[in-house]
Short mmCIF file of C-alpha atoms in Angstrom, two decimals:
data_model
loop_
_atom_site.label_atom_id
_atom_site.label_comp_id
_atom_site.label_asym_id
_atom_site.label_seq_id
_atom_site.Cartn_x
_atom_site.Cartn_y
_atom_site.Cartn_z
CA MET A 1 35.02 22.14 -17.06
CA THR A 2 36.65 19.61 -14.77
CA ILE A 3 34.45 16.69 -13.81
CA LYS A 4 34.34 16.37 -10.05
CA ILE A 5 34.21 12.83 -8.69
CA ARG A 6 31.51 12.62 -6.05
CA PRO A 7 31.95 10.35 -3.00
CA GLU A 8 29.40 7.58 -2.46
CA PHE A 9 27.85 9.22 0.64
CA GLU A 10 27.13 12.34 -1.46
CA LEU A 11 25.59 10.28 -4.27
CA ASP A 12 23.43 8.48 -1.68
CA ARG A 13 22.23 11.85 -0.36
CA ILE A 14 21.28 12.92 -3.89
CA ARG A 15 19.55 9.58 -4.59
CA ASN A 16 17.58 9.82 -1.32
CA SER A 17 16.56 13.46 -1.86
CA TRP A 18 15.66 13.83 -5.54
CA THR A 19 14.12 12.04 -8.47
CA ILE A 20 13.62 13.06 -12.07
CA SER A 21 10.25 12.98 -13.81
CA ASP A 22 9.73 11.65 -17.34
CA ASP A 23 9.50 15.25 -18.57
CA GLY A 24 12.92 16.10 -17.09
CA ILE A 25 11.84 17.97 -13.96
CA LEU A 26 13.92 17.47 -10.81
CA MET A 27 11.59 16.64 -7.88
CA TRP A 28 11.97 16.24 -4.12
CA ILE A 29 11.30 12.74 -2.73
CA SER A 30 12.02 13.49 0.92
CA GLY A 31 11.37 16.17 3.52
CA PHE A 32 8.61 18.74 3.69
CA LYS A 33 8.96 19.52 -0.05
CA THR A 34 8.18 15.94 -1.15
CA GLY A 35 6.57 15.93 -4.60
CA LYS A 36 7.53 19.52 -5.39
CA PRO A 37 10.04 20.65 -8.03
CA VAL A 38 13.56 21.40 -6.84
CA SER A 39 14.41 25.10 -6.98
CA VAL A 40 17.02 25.91 -9.60
CA GLN A 41 19.03 28.97 -10.51
CA THR A 42 19.25 29.72 -14.22
CA THR A 43 22.09 31.70 -15.81
CA LYS A 44 21.59 34.15 -18.68
CA ARG A 45 22.52 31.35 -21.11
CA GLY A 46 19.96 29.02 -19.56
CA HIS A 47 22.25 26.66 -17.64
CA GLN A 48 20.71 25.50 -14.39
CA THR A 49 22.17 24.84 -10.96
CA CYS A 50 20.49 23.22 -7.95
CA TYR A 51 21.66 23.01 -4.33
CA LEU A 52 21.58 20.31 -1.67
CA GLN A 53 22.92 20.27 1.86
CA VAL A 54 25.36 17.38 2.29
CA ASP A 55 26.96 16.85 5.72
CA GLY A 56 26.11 20.41 6.75
CA VAL A 57 27.59 21.97 3.60
CA LEU A 58 25.45 23.48 0.83
CA LYS A 59 26.68 22.06 -2.49
CA GLY A 60 25.80 23.24 -5.98
CA TYR A 61 25.23 20.85 -8.88
CA SER A 62 24.59 21.16 -12.58
CA VAL A 63 21.00 20.03 -13.17
CA GLY A 64 22.23 18.24 -16.31
CA GLN A 65 24.71 16.18 -14.26
CA ILE A 66 22.10 15.41 -11.60
CA SER A 67 19.60 14.38 -14.29
CA TRP A 68 22.15 12.06 -15.90
CA PHE A 69 22.96 10.53 -12.51
CA LEU A 70 19.31 9.94 -11.62
CA TYR A 71 18.49 8.43 -15.03
CA HIS A 72 21.58 6.20 -15.27
CA GLY A 73 22.61 5.55 -11.66
CA SER A 74 26.23 6.60 -12.17
CA TRP A 75 27.91 9.98 -11.99
CA PRO A 76 28.79 11.31 -15.50
CA MET A 77 32.52 11.10 -16.19
CA LYS A 78 32.23 13.54 -19.12
CA GLU A 79 30.21 16.69 -19.61
CA VAL A 80 26.46 16.31 -20.11
CA ASP A 81 25.40 17.67 -23.51
CA HIS A 82 21.85 18.74 -24.33
CA ILE A 83 21.23 17.42 -27.86
CA ASP A 84 18.72 20.14 -28.76
CA SER A 85 21.04 22.86 -27.32
CA ASN A 86 18.38 23.78 -24.75
CA PRO A 87 20.10 23.60 -21.33
CA LYS A 88 16.68 23.56 -19.63
CA ASN A 89 15.53 20.35 -21.38
CA HIS A 90 16.62 17.53 -19.07
CA LYS A 91 14.59 14.73 -20.64
CA LEU A 92 16.44 11.41 -20.89
CA GLU A 93 16.43 11.35 -24.71
CA ASN A 94 17.96 14.86 -24.83
CA LEU A 95 21.06 14.07 -22.75
CA ARG A 96 24.35 12.52 -23.85
CA LEU A 97 27.91 12.50 -22.58
CA ALA A 98 30.42 14.64 -24.45
CA THR A 99 33.94 15.98 -24.28
CA ARG A 100 34.48 19.76 -24.11
CA SER A 101 35.33 19.72 -27.83
CA GLU A 102 32.08 17.90 -28.67
CA GLN A 103 30.12 20.33 -26.48
CA CYS A 104 31.57 23.24 -28.46
CA ARG A 105 30.52 21.60 -31.74
CA ASN A 106 26.91 21.54 -30.54
CA ARG A 107 26.82 25.29 -29.77
CA ILE A 108 24.21 27.25 -31.66
CA SER A 109 26.32 30.33 -32.34
CA GLY A 110 29.86 31.42 -31.78
CA LYS A 111 29.31 35.12 -31.06
CA ALA A 112 26.30 37.05 -29.78
CA GLY A 113 24.48 38.83 -32.57
CA ARG A 114 26.33 37.00 -35.35
CA ALA A 115 23.86 35.32 -37.68
CA ASN A 116 26.04 32.53 -39.05
CA LYS A 117 28.59 30.67 -36.94
CA GLY A 118 31.98 30.45 -38.67
CA VAL A 119 31.12 32.90 -41.49
CA TYR A 120 32.77 36.33 -41.56
CA LYS A 121 32.76 39.36 -43.86
CA ARG A 122 36.28 40.20 -44.96
CA GLU A 123 37.58 43.72 -44.37
CA TYR A 124 38.72 43.98 -47.98
CA GLY A 125 36.35 43.85 -50.96
CA ASN A 126 32.95 42.28 -50.71
CA LYS A 127 34.13 38.78 -49.77
CA TRP A 128 33.04 36.26 -47.14
CA SER A 129 35.20 33.69 -45.36
CA ALA A 130 34.18 30.42 -43.76
CA GLN A 131 36.04 28.55 -41.05
CA ILE A 132 35.42 25.70 -38.63
CA TRP A 133 37.07 24.52 -35.44
CA VAL A 134 37.78 20.81 -35.07
CA ASP A 135 39.53 19.42 -31.99
CA GLY A 136 41.08 22.79 -31.13
CA VAL A 137 42.32 23.52 -34.66
CA CYS A 138 40.82 26.25 -36.84
CA LYS A 139 40.37 25.13 -40.45
CA ASN A 140 39.93 27.75 -43.18
CA LEU A 141 37.18 26.73 -45.61
CA GLY A 142 37.88 29.44 -48.17
CA THR A 143 36.72 32.88 -49.28
CA TYR A 144 33.50 33.36 -51.25
CA SER A 145 31.79 36.14 -53.16
CA SER A 146 28.53 35.86 -51.20
CA GLU A 147 27.50 35.15 -47.64
CA ASP A 148 25.14 32.42 -48.86
CA GLU A 149 28.03 30.52 -50.50
CA ALA A 150 30.13 30.75 -47.33
CA VAL A 151 27.17 29.59 -45.20
CA GLU A 152 26.53 26.60 -47.48
CA ILE A 153 30.17 25.49 -47.29
CA ARG A 154 30.23 25.99 -43.49
CA GLN A 155 27.05 23.91 -43.09
CA LEU A 156 28.48 21.07 -45.19
CA ALA A 157 31.74 21.13 -43.23
CA THR A 158 29.81 21.13 -39.95
CA GLU A 159 27.82 18.05 -40.94
CA LEU A 160 30.92 16.25 -42.24
CA LEU A 161 33.36 17.08 -39.44
CA HIS A 162 31.13 17.39 -36.38
CA LYS A 163 29.03 14.29 -37.19
CA GLU A 164 26.42 13.56 -34.46
CA PHE A 165 27.36 16.81 -32.66
CA ALA A 166 26.76 18.94 -35.77
CA ASN A 167 24.49 21.88 -35.04
CA THR A 168 23.31 23.79 -38.11
CA LYS A 169 20.25 25.40 -36.49
CA SER A 170 21.82 28.84 -36.31
CA TYR A 171 22.61 29.28 -39.99
CA ARG A 172 20.44 31.75 -41.86
CA VAL A 173 20.84 32.07 -45.59
CA GLY A 174 19.97 35.41 -47.19
CA VAL A 175 20.25 37.40 -43.96
#
């Protein structure tokens, strides 16, 4: 995702139209909708977009970026990451700036329907492999005789290599 620099007149329009509540809800502060929540569109993955007319043009914004801007007073120059991996939770304490690589580290799961991110059953024998991506490089963590062993190694590697962006919520041992 490329971060779009917003001109000052556009930021002023946002500042004069919306505010963010303590519980992370985007609210109108001007016009006939004053005090009401801003309408948002939510994708299947939960990411939210809101729209505002600026100089006669309807513009779409990530609610995460708008939330960051309203909390901090400056447009985010990186991606806005939701710490708890819930893209609908726009509370101040749940937002942080991240690179694309850091965003990917905080993903809950790599593939739909796959129980354990980075753990795969080998086609030969009854073996399990573990791997992890770090800064665009796939690192093989070895092959193990059980899924639980591979999951344990993957979790440890996640905590060690992904640091504050480590997300181990999706791992399920004994699945």
